[in-house]
mmCIF file of C-alpha atoms and ligand atoms in Angstrom:
data_model
loop_
_atom_site.group_PDB
_atom_site.id
_atom_site.type_symbol
_atom_site.label_atom_id
_atom_site.label_comp_id
_atom_site.label_asym_id
_atom_site.label_seq_id
_atom_site.Cartn_x
_atom_site.Cartn_y
_atom_site.Cartn_z
ATOM 1 C CA MET A 22 50.783 -14.782 -1.301
ATOM 2 C CA SER A 23 52.465 -16.814 1.420
ATOM 3 C CA THR A 24 51.367 -20.671 1.541
ATOM 4 C CA LEU A 25 51.019 -20.028 5.081
ATOM 5 C CA ALA A 26 48.420 -17.676 4.727
ATOM 6 C CA PRO A 27 44.709 -18.994 4.762
ATOM 7 C CA SER A 28 43.061 -19.373 1.365
ATOM 8 C CA ARG A 29 40.066 -17.399 0.520
ATOM 9 C CA VAL A 30 37.982 -20.626 0.875
ATOM 10 C CA GLN A 31 39.294 -21.137 4.426
ATOM 11 C CA VAL A 32 38.685 -17.334 5.442
ATOM 12 C CA GLU A 33 35.139 -17.630 4.129
ATOM 13 C CA GLU A 34 34.454 -20.698 5.909
ATOM 14 C CA LEU A 35 35.746 -19.157 9.340
ATOM 15 C CA VAL A 36 33.657 -16.178 8.804
ATOM 16 C CA ARG A 37 30.689 -18.224 8.193
ATOM 17 C CA SER A 38 31.147 -20.300 11.339
ATOM 18 C CA ILE A 39 31.738 -17.182 13.400
ATOM 19 C CA LEU A 40 28.541 -15.818 11.963
ATOM 20 C CA ARG A 41 26.621 -19.000 12.639
ATOM 21 C CA ARG A 42 27.504 -18.976 16.196
ATOM 22 C CA GLN A 43 26.752 -15.086 16.551
ATOM 23 C CA LEU A 44 23.419 -15.441 14.814
ATOM 24 C CA GLY A 45 22.227 -18.711 16.091
ATOM 25 C CA ALA A 46 19.652 -20.829 14.180
ATOM 26 C CA GLY A 47 17.434 -18.774 11.647
ATOM 27 C CA ALA A 48 20.088 -16.918 10.145
ATOM 28 C CA ALA A 49 22.716 -17.840 7.400
ATOM 29 C CA ALA A 50 25.724 -16.449 5.966
ATOM 30 C CA SER A 51 26.004 -15.336 2.298
ATOM 31 C CA ALA A 52 29.386 -16.022 0.315
ATOM 32 C CA ASP A 53 30.488 -12.336 0.984
ATOM 33 C CA GLY A 54 30.164 -12.922 4.667
ATOM 34 C CA ALA A 55 27.139 -10.743 5.176
ATOM 35 C CA ALA A 56 24.354 -12.023 7.285
ATOM 36 C CA VAL A 57 21.163 -12.912 5.655
ATOM 37 C CA ALA A 58 17.988 -13.440 7.702
ATOM 38 C CA ARG A 59 16.053 -16.614 6.792
ATOM 39 C CA ARG A 60 13.106 -15.769 4.842
ATOM 40 C CA PRO A 61 10.055 -15.852 7.041
ATOM 41 C CA HIS A 62 7.283 -18.262 6.161
ATOM 42 C CA LEU A 63 4.325 -15.958 4.754
ATOM 43 C CA VAL A 64 0.719 -17.156 4.876
ATOM 44 C CA ALA A 65 -1.977 -15.000 3.447
ATOM 45 C CA ASN A 66 -5.361 -15.962 4.716
ATOM 46 C CA ILE A 67 -8.821 -14.888 3.659
ATOM 47 C CA SER A 68 -10.892 -13.128 6.678
ATOM 48 C CA ALA A 69 -14.538 -13.999 5.955
ATOM 49 C CA ARG A 70 -17.228 -11.703 7.515
ATOM 50 C CA HIS A 71 -17.302 -12.266 11.343
ATOM 51 C CA CYS A 72 -17.679 -10.508 14.665
ATOM 52 C CA HIS A 73 -15.980 -10.058 17.916
ATOM 53 C CA LEU A 74 -18.101 -9.647 21.112
ATOM 54 C CA THR A 75 -17.982 -8.561 24.633
ATOM 55 C CA GLN A 76 -18.912 -10.871 27.364
ATOM 56 C CA ALA A 77 -21.826 -8.701 28.154
ATOM 57 C CA ASP A 78 -23.021 -8.898 24.510
ATOM 58 C CA VAL A 79 -22.716 -12.526 24.589
ATOM 59 C CA ASP A 80 -24.683 -12.617 27.771
ATOM 60 C CA VAL A 81 -27.562 -10.788 25.917
ATOM 61 C CA LEU A 82 -27.459 -12.841 22.858
ATOM 62 C CA PHE A 83 -26.650 -16.263 24.099
ATOM 63 C CA GLY A 84 -27.982 -16.104 27.955
ATOM 64 C CA GLU A 85 -26.280 -14.777 31.027
ATOM 65 C CA GLY A 86 -22.839 -16.082 31.794
ATOM 66 C CA TYR A 87 -22.841 -18.054 28.420
ATOM 67 C CA GLN A 88 -19.118 -18.960 27.222
ATOM 68 C CA LEU A 89 -18.090 -19.256 23.582
ATOM 69 C CA THR A 90 -16.929 -22.726 22.496
ATOM 70 C CA PRO A 91 -14.127 -23.075 20.106
ATOM 71 C CA MET A 92 -14.924 -24.822 16.894
ATOM 72 C CA LYS A 93 -11.504 -24.247 15.259
ATOM 73 C CA ARG A 94 -8.100 -22.606 16.303
ATOM 74 C CA LEU A 95 -6.977 -19.954 14.054
ATOM 75 C CA TYR A 96 -3.393 -19.507 12.753
ATOM 76 C CA GLN A 97 -2.903 -16.760 15.435
ATOM 77 C CA PRO A 98 -2.976 -19.411 18.207
ATOM 78 C CA THR A 99 -4.820 -17.064 20.705
ATOM 79 C CA GLU A 100 -7.848 -16.656 18.331
ATOM 80 C CA PHE A 101 -10.567 -19.228 17.686
ATOM 81 C CA ALA A 102 -13.536 -19.449 15.457
ATOM 82 C CA ALA A 103 -16.491 -20.076 17.916
ATOM 83 C CA ASN A 104 -19.388 -22.654 17.152
ATOM 84 C CA GLU A 105 -21.480 -19.661 17.773
ATOM 85 C CA THR A 106 -23.023 -17.343 15.291
ATOM 86 C CA VAL A 107 -25.260 -14.426 15.093
ATOM 87 C CA ALA A 108 -27.640 -12.735 12.667
ATOM 88 C CA VAL A 109 -26.416 -9.367 11.414
ATOM 89 C CA VAL A 110 -29.421 -7.080 10.620
ATOM 90 C CA GLY A 111 -29.028 -3.648 8.728
ATOM 91 C CA PRO A 112 -31.556 -1.129 7.857
ATOM 92 C CA ARG A 113 -34.730 -2.025 6.230
ATOM 93 C CA GLN A 114 -34.418 -5.587 7.781
ATOM 94 C CA ARG A 115 -32.002 -6.833 5.409
ATOM 95 C CA MET A 116 -30.157 -9.556 7.265
ATOM 96 C CA ILE A 117 -26.971 -11.752 6.956
ATOM 97 C CA PRO A 118 -27.571 -15.053 9.092
ATOM 98 C CA GLY A 119 -24.836 -17.271 10.556
ATOM 99 C CA VAL A 120 -22.018 -14.663 10.952
ATOM 100 C CA ARG A 121 -19.301 -16.358 12.903
ATOM 101 C CA ILE A 122 -18.184 -15.039 16.338
ATOM 102 C CA LEU A 123 -14.384 -15.083 16.736
ATOM 103 C CA GLY A 124 -13.068 -15.511 20.309
ATOM 104 C CA PRO A 125 -12.089 -14.961 22.898
ATOM 105 C CA CYS A 126 -14.276 -12.078 23.892
ATOM 106 C CA ARG A 127 -12.906 -8.640 23.609
ATOM 107 C CA SER A 128 -13.436 -5.274 25.447
ATOM 108 C CA PHE A 129 -15.498 -3.953 22.443
ATOM 109 C CA SER A 130 -17.948 -5.545 19.978
ATOM 110 C CA GLN A 131 -17.211 -5.413 16.260
ATOM 111 C CA VAL A 132 -18.460 -6.526 13.184
ATOM 112 C CA GLU A 133 -16.186 -7.228 10.128
ATOM 113 C CA LEU A 134 -17.715 -7.158 6.556
ATOM 114 C CA ALA A 135 -16.710 -7.302 3.173
ATOM 115 C CA PHE A 136 -18.118 -4.500 0.967
ATOM 116 C CA SER A 137 -20.283 -6.790 -0.813
ATOM 117 C CA ASP A 138 -21.819 -7.930 2.770
ATOM 118 C CA ALA A 139 -22.377 -4.310 3.565
ATOM 119 C CA ILE A 140 -23.948 -3.408 0.386
ATOM 120 C CA SER A 141 -26.309 -6.341 0.589
ATOM 121 C CA LEU A 142 -27.345 -5.134 4.192
ATOM 122 C CA GLY A 143 -27.489 -1.458 3.013
ATOM 123 C CA ILE A 144 -24.833 -0.183 5.390
ATOM 124 C CA ASP A 145 -22.292 2.423 3.998
ATOM 125 C CA VAL A 146 -19.291 0.925 5.987
ATOM 126 C CA PRO A 147 -16.034 2.555 6.426
ATOM 127 C CA VAL A 148 -12.560 0.855 6.002
ATOM 128 C CA LYS A 149 -10.806 0.923 9.406
ATOM 129 C CA PRO A 150 -8.089 -0.872 11.179
ATOM 130 C CA SER A 151 -9.623 -3.343 13.936
ATOM 131 C CA GLY A 152 -10.407 -1.530 17.079
ATOM 132 C CA ASP A 153 -11.010 1.911 15.418
ATOM 133 C CA ILE A 154 -14.662 2.021 15.636
ATOM 134 C CA GLU A 155 -15.482 5.632 17.019
ATOM 135 C CA GLY A 156 -17.974 7.132 14.509
ATOM 136 C CA THR A 157 -18.717 3.636 12.549
ATOM 137 C CA PRO A 158 -22.303 2.490 11.948
ATOM 138 C CA GLY A 159 -23.935 0.164 13.978
ATOM 139 C CA CYS A 160 -26.408 -2.785 13.259
ATOM 140 C CA LEU A 161 -28.728 -5.149 15.108
ATOM 141 C CA LEU A 162 -27.412 -8.455 16.255
ATOM 142 C CA ILE A 163 -29.572 -11.345 16.923
ATOM 143 C CA GLY A 164 -28.649 -14.309 18.766
ATOM 144 C CA PRO A 165 -30.619 -17.516 20.117
ATOM 145 C CA LYS A 166 -31.452 -16.039 23.480
ATOM 146 C CA GLY A 167 -31.821 -12.093 22.652
ATOM 147 C CA SER A 168 -30.955 -9.356 20.276
ATOM 148 C CA LEU A 169 -29.357 -6.128 20.868
ATOM 149 C CA VAL A 170 -28.659 -2.693 18.808
ATOM 150 C CA LEU A 171 -24.956 -2.487 18.340
ATOM 151 C CA PRO A 172 -24.344 1.541 18.439
ATOM 152 C CA LYS A 173 -21.201 1.272 16.484
ATOM 153 C CA GLY A 174 -18.442 -1.116 15.240
ATOM 154 C CA VAL A 175 -19.684 -2.318 11.692
ATOM 155 C CA ILE A 176 -16.472 -1.935 9.627
ATOM 156 C CA ARG A 177 -14.714 -3.393 6.688
ATOM 157 C CA ALA A 178 -11.330 -4.327 8.191
ATOM 158 C CA GLU A 179 -8.361 -2.739 6.518
ATOM 159 C CA ARG A 180 -6.155 -5.086 4.813
ATOM 160 C CA HIS A 181 -3.071 -5.969 7.212
ATOM 161 C CA VAL A 182 -0.579 -8.300 7.892
ATOM 162 C CA HIS A 183 0.095 -9.592 11.491
ATOM 163 C CA MET A 184 3.976 -9.999 12.208
ATOM 164 C CA GLY A 185 6.351 -10.900 15.192
ATOM 165 C CA PRO A 186 9.261 -8.532 15.696
ATOM 166 C CA LYS A 187 11.667 -10.623 13.760
ATOM 167 C CA ASP A 188 9.364 -10.556 10.843
ATOM 168 C CA ALA A 189 9.041 -6.930 11.088
ATOM 169 C CA ALA A 190 13.089 -6.571 11.091
ATOM 170 C CA TYR A 191 13.083 -8.857 8.129
ATOM 171 C CA TYR A 192 10.658 -6.707 6.022
ATOM 172 C CA GLY A 193 12.080 -3.539 7.471
ATOM 173 C CA VAL A 194 8.836 -2.265 8.912
ATOM 174 C CA LYS A 195 7.677 -1.142 12.172
ATOM 175 C CA HIS A 196 4.179 -1.371 13.748
ATOM 176 C CA LEU A 197 1.636 0.534 11.791
ATOM 177 C CA ASP A 198 3.875 1.010 8.561
ATOM 178 C CA ARG A 199 2.648 0.074 5.190
ATOM 179 C CA ILE A 200 3.772 -2.877 2.988
ATOM 180 C CA ASN A 201 2.428 -4.243 -0.216
ATOM 181 C CA MET A 202 1.487 -7.752 -1.465
ATOM 182 C CA ARG A 203 1.900 -9.202 -4.914
ATOM 183 C CA VAL A 204 -0.168 -12.100 -5.536
ATOM 184 C CA GLU A 205 0.893 -14.373 -8.687
ATOM 185 C CA GLY A 206 -1.339 -16.806 -10.325
ATOM 186 C CA THR A 207 -4.683 -16.633 -12.533
ATOM 187 C CA CYS A 208 -5.349 -13.035 -11.441
ATOM 188 C CA PRO A 209 -2.090 -11.423 -10.977
ATOM 189 C CA THR A 210 -2.570 -8.425 -8.489
ATOM 190 C CA VAL A 211 -0.639 -6.109 -6.267
ATOM 191 C CA LEU A 212 -2.511 -5.050 -3.020
ATOM 192 C CA GLU A 213 -0.928 -2.010 -1.792
ATOM 193 C CA GLY A 214 -0.630 -0.403 1.736
ATOM 194 C CA LEU A 215 -1.285 -3.430 3.952
ATOM 195 C CA LEU A 216 -1.177 -2.101 7.567
ATOM 196 C CA ALA A 217 1.663 -3.733 9.330
ATOM 197 C CA ARG A 218 0.576 -4.857 12.872
ATOM 198 C CA VAL A 219 3.474 -6.021 15.117
ATOM 199 C CA HIS A 220 3.171 -7.961 18.201
ATOM 200 C CA GLU A 221 5.533 -10.322 19.869
ATOM 201 C CA ASP A 222 3.014 -13.201 19.933
ATOM 202 C CA TRP A 223 2.043 -12.934 16.301
ATOM 203 C CA LYS A 224 3.050 -15.135 13.538
ATOM 204 C CA LEU A 225 3.360 -13.807 9.963
ATOM 205 C CA GLU A 226 0.022 -13.739 8.557
ATOM 206 C CA VAL A 227 -1.785 -11.517 5.886
ATOM 207 C CA HIS A 228 -5.493 -10.917 6.336
ATOM 208 C CA ILE A 229 -7.683 -9.792 3.480
ATOM 209 C CA ASP A 230 -11.323 -10.046 3.082
ATOM 210 C CA THR A 231 -13.539 -12.292 0.692
ATOM 211 C CA ASP A 232 -13.863 -9.522 -1.910
ATOM 212 C CA GLU A 233 -10.200 -8.778 -1.967
ATOM 213 C CA ALA A 234 -9.374 -12.558 -1.998
ATOM 214 C CA ASN A 235 -11.823 -13.293 -4.873
ATOM 215 C CA ALA A 236 -10.575 -10.286 -6.842
ATOM 216 C CA CYS A 237 -7.044 -11.886 -6.925
ATOM 217 C CA ASP A 238 -8.203 -15.651 -6.780
ATOM 218 C CA LEU A 239 -6.016 -15.939 -3.652
ATOM 219 C CA ALA A 240 -7.119 -19.661 -3.277
ATOM 220 C CA HIS A 241 -5.340 -20.444 -6.357
ATOM 221 C CA ALA A 242 -2.343 -18.160 -6.083
ATOM 222 C CA THR A 243 1.002 -19.513 -7.009
ATOM 223 C CA LYS A 244 3.123 -17.093 -5.151
ATOM 224 C CA VAL A 245 2.389 -14.380 -2.541
ATOM 225 C CA THR A 246 5.229 -11.940 -1.548
ATOM 226 C CA LEU A 247 5.371 -8.745 0.419
ATOM 227 C CA PHE A 248 7.524 -5.819 -0.607
ATOM 228 C CA ARG A 249 7.905 -2.279 0.417
ATOM 229 C CA GLY A 250 7.571 0.765 -1.503
ATOM 230 C CA SER A 251 5.037 3.329 -2.139
ATOM 231 C CA SER A 252 3.763 1.561 -5.404
ATOM 232 C CA SER A 253 4.454 -1.390 -7.518
ATOM 233 C CA LEU A 254 6.176 0.940 -9.972
ATOM 234 C CA THR A 255 8.624 2.314 -7.490
ATOM 235 C CA ARG A 256 9.413 -0.922 -5.912
ATOM 236 C CA ILE A 257 12.456 -0.674 -3.418
ATOM 237 C CA GLN A 258 12.842 -4.147 -2.361
ATOM 238 C CA ASP A 259 11.116 -7.400 -3.159
ATOM 239 C CA PHE A 260 10.891 -10.504 -0.787
ATOM 240 C CA GLY A 261 10.122 -14.205 -1.473
ATOM 241 C CA SER A 262 7.101 -15.741 0.060
HETATM 242 ZN ZN1 LIG B 567 -6.045 -10.030 11.367
#
């Protein structure tokens, strides 16, 4: 090799600097020059029982024109936990008081329960993605100013992961694809078939309910990762948290 030829180290550095400029912040170049997207920050949160309400239903339960008041911003910045709660009543008058309302108001009312909640209420609740409430059971809702019969909308929300387009590209999934989650810690668990929900406004966040989170002791998990593949035994690709 001629001494005028650039060294391998120089070539690698040149390739890296070109890739850095082309890809901008948020991407790095590996030693062989291939672009490697930066690992997204994965957050797994527990979605405790809650409800979403239409403004019309808020009017009935809290009084005409009542506006929900934010108690806490949620990880998805468009959502908040309201100060307001309702009681959810099932058949035979079994009741769960203090069910948190998440705002802002939506175009449909929906109550999301864990199976253990639904069992205590005596409701045989289906697993559904949020918004898919046709044919689902209803309940009675009681607020401080009134009550109403919700004809449908009681579901056990399907485990899912909110993603932005860059996260979806990183994990190689599209909207409504499935992805798995491994939880490491005291109760190691693989949860399969999380629904990928992709929206440009969303931050990367897994939502599982309290039953699922308790089963895998999510609160004390040491590591949480998402990976594609039909099962943990035929894992295609693993991703860090
Ligand atoms: Zn969610």
